[in-house]
Coordinates of C-alpha atoms in Angstrom, one line a residue:
X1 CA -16.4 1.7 -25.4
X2 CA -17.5 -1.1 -28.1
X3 CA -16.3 -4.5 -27.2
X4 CA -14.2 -4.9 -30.4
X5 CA -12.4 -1.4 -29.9
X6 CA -11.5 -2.8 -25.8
X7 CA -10.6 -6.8 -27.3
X8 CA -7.9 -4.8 -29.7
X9 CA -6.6 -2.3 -27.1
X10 CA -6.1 -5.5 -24.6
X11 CA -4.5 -7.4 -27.1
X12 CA -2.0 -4.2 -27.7
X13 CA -1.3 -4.0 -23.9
X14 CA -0.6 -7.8 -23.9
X15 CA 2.0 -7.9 -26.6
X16 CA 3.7 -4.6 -25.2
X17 CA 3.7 -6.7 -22.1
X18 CA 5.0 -9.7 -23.6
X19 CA 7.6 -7.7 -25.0
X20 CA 9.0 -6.0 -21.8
X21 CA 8.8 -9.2 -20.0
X22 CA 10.7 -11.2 -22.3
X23 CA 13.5 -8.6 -23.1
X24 CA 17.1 -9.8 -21.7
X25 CA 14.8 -12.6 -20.3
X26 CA 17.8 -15.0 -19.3
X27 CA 20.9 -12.1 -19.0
X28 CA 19.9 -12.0 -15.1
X29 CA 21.8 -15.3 -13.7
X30 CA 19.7 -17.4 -12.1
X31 CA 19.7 -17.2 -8.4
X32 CA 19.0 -19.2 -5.8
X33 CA 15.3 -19.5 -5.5
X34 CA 15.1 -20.0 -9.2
X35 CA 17.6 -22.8 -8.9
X36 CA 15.8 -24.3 -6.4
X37 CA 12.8 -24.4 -8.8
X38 CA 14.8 -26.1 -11.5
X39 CA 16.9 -28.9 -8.7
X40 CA 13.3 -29.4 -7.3
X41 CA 11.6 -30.6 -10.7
X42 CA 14.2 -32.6 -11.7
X43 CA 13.2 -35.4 -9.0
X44 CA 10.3 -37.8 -9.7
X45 CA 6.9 -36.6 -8.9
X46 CA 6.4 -38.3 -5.8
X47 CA 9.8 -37.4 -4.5
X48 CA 9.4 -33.8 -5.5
X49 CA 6.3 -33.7 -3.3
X50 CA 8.7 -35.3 -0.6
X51 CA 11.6 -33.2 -0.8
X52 CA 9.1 -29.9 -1.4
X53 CA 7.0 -30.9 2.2
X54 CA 10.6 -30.7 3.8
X55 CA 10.9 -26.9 2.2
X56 CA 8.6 -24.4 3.3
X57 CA 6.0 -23.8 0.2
X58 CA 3.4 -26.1 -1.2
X59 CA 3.4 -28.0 -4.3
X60 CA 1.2 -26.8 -7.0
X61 CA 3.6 -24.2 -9.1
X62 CA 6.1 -27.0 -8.7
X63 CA 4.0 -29.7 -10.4
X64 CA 3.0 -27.0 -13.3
X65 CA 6.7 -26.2 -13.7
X66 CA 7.6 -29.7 -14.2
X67 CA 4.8 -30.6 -16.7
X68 CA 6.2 -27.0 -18.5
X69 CA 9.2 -28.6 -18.3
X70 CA 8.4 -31.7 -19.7
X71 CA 7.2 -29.9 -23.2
X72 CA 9.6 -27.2 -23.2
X73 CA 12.5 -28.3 -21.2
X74 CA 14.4 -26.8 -18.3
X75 CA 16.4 -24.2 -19.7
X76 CA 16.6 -20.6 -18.4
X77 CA 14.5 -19.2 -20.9
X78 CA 11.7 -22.5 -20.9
X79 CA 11.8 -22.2 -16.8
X80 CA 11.3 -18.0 -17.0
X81 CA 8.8 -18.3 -19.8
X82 CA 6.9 -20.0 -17.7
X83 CA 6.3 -16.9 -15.5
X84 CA 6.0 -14.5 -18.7
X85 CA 2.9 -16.6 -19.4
X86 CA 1.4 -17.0 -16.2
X87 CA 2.5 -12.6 -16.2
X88 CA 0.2 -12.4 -19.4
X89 CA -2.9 -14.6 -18.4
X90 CA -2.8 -12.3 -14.9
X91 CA -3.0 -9.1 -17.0
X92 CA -5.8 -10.6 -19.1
X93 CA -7.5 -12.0 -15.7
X94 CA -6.8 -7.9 -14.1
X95 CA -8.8 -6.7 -17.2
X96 CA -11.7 -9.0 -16.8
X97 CA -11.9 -8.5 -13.0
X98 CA -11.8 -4.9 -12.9
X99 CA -14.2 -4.1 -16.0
X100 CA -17.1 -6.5 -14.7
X101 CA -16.2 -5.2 -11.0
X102 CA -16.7 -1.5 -12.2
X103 CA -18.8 -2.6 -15.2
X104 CA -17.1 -0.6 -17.4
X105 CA -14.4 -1.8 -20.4
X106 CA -12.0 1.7 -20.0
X107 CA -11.2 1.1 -16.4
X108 CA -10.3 -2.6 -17.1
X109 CA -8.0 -1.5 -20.1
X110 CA -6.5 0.9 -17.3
X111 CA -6.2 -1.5 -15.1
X112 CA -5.1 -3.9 -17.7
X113 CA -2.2 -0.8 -18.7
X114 CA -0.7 0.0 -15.1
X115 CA -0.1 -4.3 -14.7
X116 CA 1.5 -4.2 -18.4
X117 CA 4.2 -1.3 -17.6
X118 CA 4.6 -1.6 -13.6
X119 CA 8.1 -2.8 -12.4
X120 CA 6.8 -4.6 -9.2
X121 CA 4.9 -6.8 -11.8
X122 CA 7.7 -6.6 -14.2
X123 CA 10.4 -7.8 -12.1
X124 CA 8.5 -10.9 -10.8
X125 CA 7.4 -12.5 -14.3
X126 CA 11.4 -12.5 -14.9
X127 CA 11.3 -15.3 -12.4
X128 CA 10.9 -19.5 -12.3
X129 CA 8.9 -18.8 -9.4
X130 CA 5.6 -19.4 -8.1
X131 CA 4.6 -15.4 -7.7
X132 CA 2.6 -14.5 -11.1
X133 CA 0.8 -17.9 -10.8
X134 CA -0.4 -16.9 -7.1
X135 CA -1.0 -13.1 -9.1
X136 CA -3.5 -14.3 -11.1
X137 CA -5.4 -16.6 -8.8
X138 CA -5.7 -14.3 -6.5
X139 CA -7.3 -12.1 -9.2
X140 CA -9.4 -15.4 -10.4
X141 CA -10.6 -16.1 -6.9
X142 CA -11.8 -12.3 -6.7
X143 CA -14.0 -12.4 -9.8
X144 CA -15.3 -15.3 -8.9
X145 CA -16.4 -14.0 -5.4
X146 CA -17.6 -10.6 -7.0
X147 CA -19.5 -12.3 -9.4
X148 CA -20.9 -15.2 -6.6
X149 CA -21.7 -12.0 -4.4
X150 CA -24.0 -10.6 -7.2
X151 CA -25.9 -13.8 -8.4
X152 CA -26.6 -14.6 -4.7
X153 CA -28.4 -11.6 -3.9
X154 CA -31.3 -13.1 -6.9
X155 CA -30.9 -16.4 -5.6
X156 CA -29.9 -17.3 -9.0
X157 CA -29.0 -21.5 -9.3
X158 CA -26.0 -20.7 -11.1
X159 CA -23.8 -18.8 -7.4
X160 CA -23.7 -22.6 -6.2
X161 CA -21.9 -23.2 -9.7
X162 CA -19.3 -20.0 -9.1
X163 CA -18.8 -21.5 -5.4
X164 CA -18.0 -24.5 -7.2
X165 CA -15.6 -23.1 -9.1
X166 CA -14.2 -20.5 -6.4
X167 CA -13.8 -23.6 -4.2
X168 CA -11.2 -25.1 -6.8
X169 CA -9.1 -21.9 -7.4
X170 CA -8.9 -20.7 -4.0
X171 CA -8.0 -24.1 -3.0
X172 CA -5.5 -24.0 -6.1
X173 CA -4.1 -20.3 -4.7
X174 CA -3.5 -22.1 -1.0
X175 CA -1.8 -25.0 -2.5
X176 CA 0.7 -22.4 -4.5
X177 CA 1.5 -20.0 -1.8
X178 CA 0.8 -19.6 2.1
X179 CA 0.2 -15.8 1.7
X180 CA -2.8 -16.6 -0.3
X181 CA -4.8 -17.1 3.0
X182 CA -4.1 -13.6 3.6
X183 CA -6.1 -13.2 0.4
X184 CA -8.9 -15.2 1.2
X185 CA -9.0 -13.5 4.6
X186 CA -9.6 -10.4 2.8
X187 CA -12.7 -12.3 1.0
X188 CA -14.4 -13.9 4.0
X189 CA -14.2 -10.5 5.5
X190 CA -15.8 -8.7 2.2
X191 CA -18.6 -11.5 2.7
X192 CA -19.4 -10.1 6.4
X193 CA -19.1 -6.6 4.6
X194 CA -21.6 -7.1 2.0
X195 CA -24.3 -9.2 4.2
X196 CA -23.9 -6.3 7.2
X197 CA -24.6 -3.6 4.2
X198 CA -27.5 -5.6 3.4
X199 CA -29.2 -6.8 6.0
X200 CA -27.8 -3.5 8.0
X201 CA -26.6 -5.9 11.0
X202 CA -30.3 -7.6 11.3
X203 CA -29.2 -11.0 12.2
X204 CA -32.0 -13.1 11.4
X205 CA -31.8 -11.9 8.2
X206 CA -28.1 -12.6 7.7
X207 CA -28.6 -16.4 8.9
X208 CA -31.4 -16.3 5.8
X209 CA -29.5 -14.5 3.3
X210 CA -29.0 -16.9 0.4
X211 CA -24.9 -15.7 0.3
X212 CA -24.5 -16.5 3.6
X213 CA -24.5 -19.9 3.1
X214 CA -23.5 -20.2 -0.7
X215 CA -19.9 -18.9 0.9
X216 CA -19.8 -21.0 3.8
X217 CA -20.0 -23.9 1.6
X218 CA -17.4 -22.8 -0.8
X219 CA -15.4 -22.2 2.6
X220 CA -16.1 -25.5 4.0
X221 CA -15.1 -27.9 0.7
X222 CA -12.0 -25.3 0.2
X223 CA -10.7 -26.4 3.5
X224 CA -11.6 -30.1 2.7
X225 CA -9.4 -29.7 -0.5
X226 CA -6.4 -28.5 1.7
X227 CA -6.9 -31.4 4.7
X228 CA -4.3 -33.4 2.4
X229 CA -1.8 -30.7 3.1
X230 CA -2.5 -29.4 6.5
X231 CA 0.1 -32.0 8.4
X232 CA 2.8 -30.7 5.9
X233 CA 1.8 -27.5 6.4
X234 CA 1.8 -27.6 10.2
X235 CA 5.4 -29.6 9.9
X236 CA 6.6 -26.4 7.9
X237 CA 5.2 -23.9 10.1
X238 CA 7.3 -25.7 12.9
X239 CA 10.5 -25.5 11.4
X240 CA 10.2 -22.0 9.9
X241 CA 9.4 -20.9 13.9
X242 CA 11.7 -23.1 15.0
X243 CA 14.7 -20.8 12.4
X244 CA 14.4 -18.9 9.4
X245 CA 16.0 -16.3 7.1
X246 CA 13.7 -13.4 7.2
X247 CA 14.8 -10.8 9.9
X248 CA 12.4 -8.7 12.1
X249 CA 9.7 -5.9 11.4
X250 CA 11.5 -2.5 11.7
X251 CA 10.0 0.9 11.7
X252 CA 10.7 1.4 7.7
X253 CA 10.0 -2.2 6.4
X254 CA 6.4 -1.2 5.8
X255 CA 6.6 2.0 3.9
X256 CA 9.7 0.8 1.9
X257 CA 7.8 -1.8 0.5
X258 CA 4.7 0.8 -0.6
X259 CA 7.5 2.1 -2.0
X260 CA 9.3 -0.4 -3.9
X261 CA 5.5 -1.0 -5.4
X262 CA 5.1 2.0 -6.8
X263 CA 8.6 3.0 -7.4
X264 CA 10.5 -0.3 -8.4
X265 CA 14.0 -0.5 -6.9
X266 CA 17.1 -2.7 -5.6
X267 CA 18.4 -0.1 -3.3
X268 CA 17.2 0.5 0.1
X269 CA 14.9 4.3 -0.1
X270 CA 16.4 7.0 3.0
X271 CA 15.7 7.4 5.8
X272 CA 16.7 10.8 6.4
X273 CA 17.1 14.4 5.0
X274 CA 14.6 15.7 2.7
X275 CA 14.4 12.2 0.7
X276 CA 12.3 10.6 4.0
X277 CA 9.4 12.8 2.2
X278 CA 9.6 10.7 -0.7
X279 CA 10.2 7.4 1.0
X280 CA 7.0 7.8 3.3
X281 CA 4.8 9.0 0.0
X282 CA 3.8 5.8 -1.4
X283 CA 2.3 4.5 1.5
X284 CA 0.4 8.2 2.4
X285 CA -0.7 7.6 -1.0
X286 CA -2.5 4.2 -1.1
X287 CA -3.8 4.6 1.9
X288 CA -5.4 7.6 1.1
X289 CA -6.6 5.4 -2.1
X290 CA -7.9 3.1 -0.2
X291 CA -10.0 5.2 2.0
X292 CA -11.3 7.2 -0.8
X293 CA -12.2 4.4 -2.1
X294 CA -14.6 3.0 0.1
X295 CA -16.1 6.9 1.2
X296 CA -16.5 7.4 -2.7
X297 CA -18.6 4.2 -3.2
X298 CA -20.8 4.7 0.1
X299 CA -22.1 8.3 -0.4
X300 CA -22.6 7.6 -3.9
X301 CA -25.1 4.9 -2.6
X302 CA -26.3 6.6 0.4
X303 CA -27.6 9.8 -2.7
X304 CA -29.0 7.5 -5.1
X305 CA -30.8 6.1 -1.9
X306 CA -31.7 9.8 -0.4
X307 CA -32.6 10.9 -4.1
X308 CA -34.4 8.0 -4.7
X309 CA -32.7 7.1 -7.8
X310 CA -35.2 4.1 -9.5
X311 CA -33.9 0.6 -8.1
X312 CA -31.9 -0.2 -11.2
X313 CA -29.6 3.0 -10.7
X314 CA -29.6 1.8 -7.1
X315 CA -28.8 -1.3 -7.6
X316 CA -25.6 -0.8 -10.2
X317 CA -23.9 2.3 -7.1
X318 CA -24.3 -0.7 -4.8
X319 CA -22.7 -3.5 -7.3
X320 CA -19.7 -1.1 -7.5
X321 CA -19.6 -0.2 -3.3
X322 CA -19.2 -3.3 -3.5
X323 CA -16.4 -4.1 -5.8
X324 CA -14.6 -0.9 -4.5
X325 CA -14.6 -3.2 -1.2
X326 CA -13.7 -6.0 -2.2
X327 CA -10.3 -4.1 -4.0
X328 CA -9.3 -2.5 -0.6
X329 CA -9.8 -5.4 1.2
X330 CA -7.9 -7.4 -1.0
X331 CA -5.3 -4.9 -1.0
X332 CA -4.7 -3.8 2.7
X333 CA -6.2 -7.4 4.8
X334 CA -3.0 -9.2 3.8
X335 CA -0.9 -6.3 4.5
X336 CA -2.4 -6.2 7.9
X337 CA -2.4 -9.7 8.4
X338 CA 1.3 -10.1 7.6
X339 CA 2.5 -7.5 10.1
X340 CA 0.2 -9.2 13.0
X341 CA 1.4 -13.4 12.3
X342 CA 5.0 -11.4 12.0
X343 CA 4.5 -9.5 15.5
X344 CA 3.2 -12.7 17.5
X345 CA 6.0 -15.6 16.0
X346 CA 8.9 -15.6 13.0
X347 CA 8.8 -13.0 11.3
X348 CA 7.0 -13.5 7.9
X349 CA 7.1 -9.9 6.4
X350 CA 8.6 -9.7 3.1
X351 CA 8.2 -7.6 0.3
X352 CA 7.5 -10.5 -2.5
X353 CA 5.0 -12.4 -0.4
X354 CA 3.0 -9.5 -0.6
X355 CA 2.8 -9.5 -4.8
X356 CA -0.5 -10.6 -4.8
X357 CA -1.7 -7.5 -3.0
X358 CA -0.4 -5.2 -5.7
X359 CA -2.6 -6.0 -8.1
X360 CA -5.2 -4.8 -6.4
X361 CA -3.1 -1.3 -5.6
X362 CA -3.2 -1.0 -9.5
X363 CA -6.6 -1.6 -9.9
X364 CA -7.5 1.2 -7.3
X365 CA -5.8 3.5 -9.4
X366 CA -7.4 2.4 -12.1
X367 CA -11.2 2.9 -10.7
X368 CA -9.4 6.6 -9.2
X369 CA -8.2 7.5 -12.9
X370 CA -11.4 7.0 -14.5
X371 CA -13.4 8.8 -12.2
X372 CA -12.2 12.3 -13.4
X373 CA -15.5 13.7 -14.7
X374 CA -13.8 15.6 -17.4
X375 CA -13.2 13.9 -20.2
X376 CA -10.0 15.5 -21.2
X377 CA -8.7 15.7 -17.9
X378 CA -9.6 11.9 -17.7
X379 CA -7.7 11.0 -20.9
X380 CA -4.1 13.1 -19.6
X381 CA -4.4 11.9 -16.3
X382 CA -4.9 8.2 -17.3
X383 CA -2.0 8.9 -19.9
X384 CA 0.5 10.6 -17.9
X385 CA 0.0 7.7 -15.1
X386 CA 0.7 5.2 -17.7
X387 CA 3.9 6.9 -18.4
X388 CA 5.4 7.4 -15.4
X389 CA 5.0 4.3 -14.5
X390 CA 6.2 2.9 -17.8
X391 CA 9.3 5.3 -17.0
X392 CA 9.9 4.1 -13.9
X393 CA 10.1 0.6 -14.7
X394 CA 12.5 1.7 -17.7
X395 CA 14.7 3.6 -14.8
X396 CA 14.3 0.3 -12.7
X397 CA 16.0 -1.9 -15.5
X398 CA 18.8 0.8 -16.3
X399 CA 19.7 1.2 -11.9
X400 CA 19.9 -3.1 -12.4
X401 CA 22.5 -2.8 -15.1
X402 CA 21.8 -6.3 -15.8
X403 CA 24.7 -6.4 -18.9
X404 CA 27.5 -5.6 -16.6
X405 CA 26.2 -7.8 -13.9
X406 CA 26.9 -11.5 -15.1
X407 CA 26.9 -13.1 -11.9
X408 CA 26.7 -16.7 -11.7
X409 CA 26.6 -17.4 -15.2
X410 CA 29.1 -15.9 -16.4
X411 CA 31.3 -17.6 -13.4
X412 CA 30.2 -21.0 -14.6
X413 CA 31.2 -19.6 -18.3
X414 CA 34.5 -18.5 -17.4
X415 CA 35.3 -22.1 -15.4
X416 CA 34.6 -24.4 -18.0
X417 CA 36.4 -22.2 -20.6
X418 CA 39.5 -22.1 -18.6
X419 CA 39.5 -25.3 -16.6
X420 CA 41.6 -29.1 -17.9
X421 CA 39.3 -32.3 -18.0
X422 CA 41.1 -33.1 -14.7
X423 CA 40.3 -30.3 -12.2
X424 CA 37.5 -30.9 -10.2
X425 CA 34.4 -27.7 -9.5
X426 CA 33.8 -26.8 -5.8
X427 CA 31.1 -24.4 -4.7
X428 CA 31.2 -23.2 -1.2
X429 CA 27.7 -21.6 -0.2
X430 CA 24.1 -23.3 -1.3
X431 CA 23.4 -19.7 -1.7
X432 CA 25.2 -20.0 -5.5
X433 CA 25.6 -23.9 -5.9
X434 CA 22.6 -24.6 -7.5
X435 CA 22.8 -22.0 -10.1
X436 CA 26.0 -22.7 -10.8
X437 CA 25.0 -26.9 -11.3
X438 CA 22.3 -25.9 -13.0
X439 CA 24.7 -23.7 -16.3
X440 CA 26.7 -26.5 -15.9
X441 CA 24.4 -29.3 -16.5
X442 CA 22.3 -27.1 -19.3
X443 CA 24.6 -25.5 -21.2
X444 CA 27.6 -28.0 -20.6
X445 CA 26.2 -31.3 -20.4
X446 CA 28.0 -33.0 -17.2
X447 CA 31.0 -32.2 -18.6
X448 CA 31.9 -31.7 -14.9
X449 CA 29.5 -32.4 -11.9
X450 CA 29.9 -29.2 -9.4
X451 CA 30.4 -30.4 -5.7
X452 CA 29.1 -28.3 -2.8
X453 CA 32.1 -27.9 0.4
X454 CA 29.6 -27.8 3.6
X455 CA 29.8 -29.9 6.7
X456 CA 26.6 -31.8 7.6
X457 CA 23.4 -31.2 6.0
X458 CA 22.5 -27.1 5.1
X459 CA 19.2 -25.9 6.9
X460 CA 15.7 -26.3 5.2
X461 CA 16.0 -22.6 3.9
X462 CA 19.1 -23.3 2.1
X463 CA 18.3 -25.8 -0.5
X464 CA 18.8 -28.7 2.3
X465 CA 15.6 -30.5 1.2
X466 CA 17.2 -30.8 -2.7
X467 CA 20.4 -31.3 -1.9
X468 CA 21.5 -35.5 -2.4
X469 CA 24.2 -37.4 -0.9
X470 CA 26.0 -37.0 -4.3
X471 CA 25.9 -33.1 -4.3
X472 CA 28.0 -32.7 -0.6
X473 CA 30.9 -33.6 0.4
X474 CA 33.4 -32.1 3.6
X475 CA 35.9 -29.5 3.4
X476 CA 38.2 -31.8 4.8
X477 CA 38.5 -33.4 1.5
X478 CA 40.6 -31.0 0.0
X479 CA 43.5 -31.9 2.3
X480 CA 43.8 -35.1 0.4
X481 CA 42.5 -33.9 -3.3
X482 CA 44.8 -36.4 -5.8
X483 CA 44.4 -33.4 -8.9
X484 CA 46.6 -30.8 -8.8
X485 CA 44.1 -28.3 -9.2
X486 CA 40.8 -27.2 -8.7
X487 CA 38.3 -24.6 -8.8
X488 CA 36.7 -22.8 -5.9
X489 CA 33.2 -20.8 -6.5
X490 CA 32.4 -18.7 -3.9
X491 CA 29.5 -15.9 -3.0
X492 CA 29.3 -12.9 -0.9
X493 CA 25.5 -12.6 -1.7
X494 CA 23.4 -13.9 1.4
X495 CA 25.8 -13.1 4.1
X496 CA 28.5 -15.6 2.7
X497 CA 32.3 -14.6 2.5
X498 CA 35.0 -16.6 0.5
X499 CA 36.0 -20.1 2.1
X500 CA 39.5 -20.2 3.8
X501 CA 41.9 -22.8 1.9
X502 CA 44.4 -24.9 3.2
X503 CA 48.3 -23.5 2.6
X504 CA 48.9 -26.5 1.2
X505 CA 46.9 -24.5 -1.6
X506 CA 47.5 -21.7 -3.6
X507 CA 45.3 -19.5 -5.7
X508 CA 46.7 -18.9 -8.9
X509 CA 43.5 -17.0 -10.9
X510 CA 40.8 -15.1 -8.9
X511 CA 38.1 -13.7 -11.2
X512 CA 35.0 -11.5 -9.5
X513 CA 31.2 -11.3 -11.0
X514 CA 28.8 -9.3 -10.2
X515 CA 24.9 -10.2 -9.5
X516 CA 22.6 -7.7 -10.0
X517 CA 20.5 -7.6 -6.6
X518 CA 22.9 -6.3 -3.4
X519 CA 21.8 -9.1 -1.6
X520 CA 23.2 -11.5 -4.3
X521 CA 26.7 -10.2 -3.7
X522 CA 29.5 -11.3 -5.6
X523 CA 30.4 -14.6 -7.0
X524 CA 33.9 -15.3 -6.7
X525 CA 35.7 -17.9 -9.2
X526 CA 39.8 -19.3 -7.4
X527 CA 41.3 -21.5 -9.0
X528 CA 43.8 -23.2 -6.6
X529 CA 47.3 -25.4 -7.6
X530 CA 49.4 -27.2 -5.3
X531 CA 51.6 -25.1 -3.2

């Protein structure tokens, strides 16, 4: 395929991407991790680095999102735009990855194709959070490996310039999510890989392979990068053992999430019946990828070496052995590694932490469509994946039902519309009081401050590391409230249930609004008079 044909094709797949990311961009209320990204921000630098050690991620899509935020303001649509972008460049990096891993322009555009239409990649550029940025460093890190893997085996000058520059962006991936190590797990073991398939396990060779120590450098000054971080990262990893929110490994958690990768959706898949067939499929089926995968590449190597194919032809099987490696790797090390850190502390295991592993799912199918040796064949299969996926994200959006799900947003909407100057907001669950501060400080300029009902400070995975001494204030309170009304939000998302009032209280208006996940529940709006 000529380079201009594969440039115009790309930028096709990026403005069809653009599009599908940015439709009904801000109709889906915020929820609380998003809210957490906008309160976060809104603090000085230094005391948003503060407040962010005391939560449980590091900093760096946090100082992005602020400078974003600085240029484009904090809005729903400026803070999700953000992620639409970071969505696009992540396509753009997919295409580049997979075409030089594979050599070949048709299975980055397919590549490039799956990423544009998938749901699982969908759904997470529709979020102010720090997943599509981790997305396409991961895939940055990989080309950069791939490519440091391939210079190093001519002992070419300019590998010590891609360590250099695979130093910065996998320290850059580390510093955006904790998962990410996972990732470069998945590299340091493609680095044994390669020098074991090319030394064939020949150890003084390996100690004077040229790679061997181009990566241990880049391994070295990447942990140096992170030494800053390491005591707040060891202070997080405390507390997260010590409690946290995301319940045990059980025997479907696994295959559900294969699942919800290749067929996007909010409801749980069953267990039972006929449907457990389907529910166990996806993960039958990548593994099955990745194992063909990795056979494919070495007998392909193993008869150029048998038939002895001229060096050159040799040479390019090996390149892509190699690449097919590095893609499985990538793919099924974090995976693994999840599950074991989950088994021996807190559980860990959770289906968005693993994002940056699904890019590489895609890419598998990818390399798998493109090796039909029919041509025509090639062209229905690559087509007919491309829809069903594109189909299943559409079927995705229409089981969300966003428009009839306001949540949040349309419960701030509703107070401000019906409330009098006087009556004072109370929220009762973190879960919902950020979102709910955050419509009303965007779209109704302080007109009234929310206040959250809680006694004592909330826990570090419920927004206590944003929350001030101004947002709080104790239930007690409304026992001696001077208005003669107020406003109660509530949520039944997060395992939160309405807040008991005193009978000196009664409710007078009680309007329900639905989110659109099942684990967001319900936000429910009271408003209370004097009995």
């Amino acid at each position: 395929m000529k380079r201009s044909s594969a440039v115009a094709l790309l930028m096709v797949l990026l403005v069809i991407a653009a599009a599908v990311r940015s439709f009904q961009l801000t109709d889906r209320s915020l929820w609380f991790d998003e809210a957490f990204s906008w309160r976060l921000i809104q603090f000085p630098t230094s005391e948003m680095i503060a407040r962010d050690a005391a939560d449980v991620h590091p900093p760096l899509y946090y100082l992005l999102l602020k400078g974003w935020g600085l240029v484009f303001g904090t809005s729903l649509l400026a803070l999700r735009s953000f992620s639409v972008l970071l969505s696009l460049m992540a396509i753009l990096m997919g295409y580049i990855f997979t075409a030089s891993a594979w050599r070949s322009r048709a299975v980055g555009l397919i590549a490039a194709a799956l990423m544009a239409v998938a749901g699982w990649q969908i759904q997470y550029a529709w979020e102010a959070r720090m997943y599509t940025l981790g997305i396409f460093l991961s895939l940055l890190t990989s080309w950069l490996l791939l490519h440091l893997v391939r210079t190093s085996q001519e002992r070419r000058p300019i590998s010590w310039l891609l360590a250099a520059l695979y130093t910065i962006s996998a320290a850059a991936f580390a510093y955006t999510h904790y998962f990410a190590f996972f990732t470069l797990a998945a590299h340091a073991l493609f680095v044994a890989v390669v020098l074991i398939q090319r030394t064939r396990w020949r150890l003084g060779e390996m100690l004077q392979s040229h790679l061997l120590w181009v990566a241990a450098s880049a391994a070295i000054l990447t942990v140096v990068l992170y030494i800053p971080w390491i005591p707040v990262f060891l202070a997080q990893n405390s507390q997260v053992q010590e409690s946290y929110w995301v319940p045990a490994i059980g025997g479907w958690s696994i295959p559900d999430t294969f699942y919800r990768m290749l067929i996007p959706t909010s409801q749980t898949p069953q267990h039972t019946g006929f449907p457990v067939i389907l529910a166990a499929l996806p993960i039958l089926v990548v593994i099955s990828l990745w194992t063909w995968l990795v056979v494919a590449c070495s007998s392909s190597v193993h008869s150029a070496l048998a038939d002895n194919q001229n060096k050159r032809s040799q040479a390019s099987k090996q390149a892509r052995c190699e690449a097919a490696w590095l893609v499985m790797l990538s793919a099924a090390v974090p995976f693994v590694l999840a599950i074991l850190v989950s088994f021996v502390g807190q559980s860990l295991y959770q289906d968005r932490f693993l994002v940056f592993t699904h890019v590489f799912i895609l890419i598998g199918i990818a390399r798998l469509l493109a090796a039909i040796p029919a041509t025509s064949a090639r062209r229905i299969a690559v087509t007919a994946v491309i829809v069903v996926f594109a189909l299943l994200s559409v079927r995705f959006w229409q089981e969300l039902d966003v428009a009839s799900k306001p949540g949040a947003h349309a419960a701030t909407q509703y107070i401000f519309r019906e409330r009098n100057n006087d009556e004072p907001i109370f929220v009762s669950s973190p879960f919902v009081y950020f979102a709910i501060d955050h419509y009303a400080q965007e779209e109704f300029d302080f007109s009234a401050d929310p206040t959250l009902l809680v006694s004592g400070q909330p826990s570090h995975f419920a927004g206590g590391p944003i929350l001030t001494t101004q947002d709080i204030i104790d239930p007690l309170v409304l026992d001696t409230l001077p208005a003669p009304a107020f406003w109660m939000v509530d949520t039944t998302g997060f395992g939160g249930a309405e807040m008991p009032v005193s009978s000196r209280w009664r409710s007078v208006d009680r309007q329900e609004f639905v989110e659109v996940f099942p684990y967001q529940g319900h936000v429910i709006v009271h408003k209370y008079v004097r009995s």
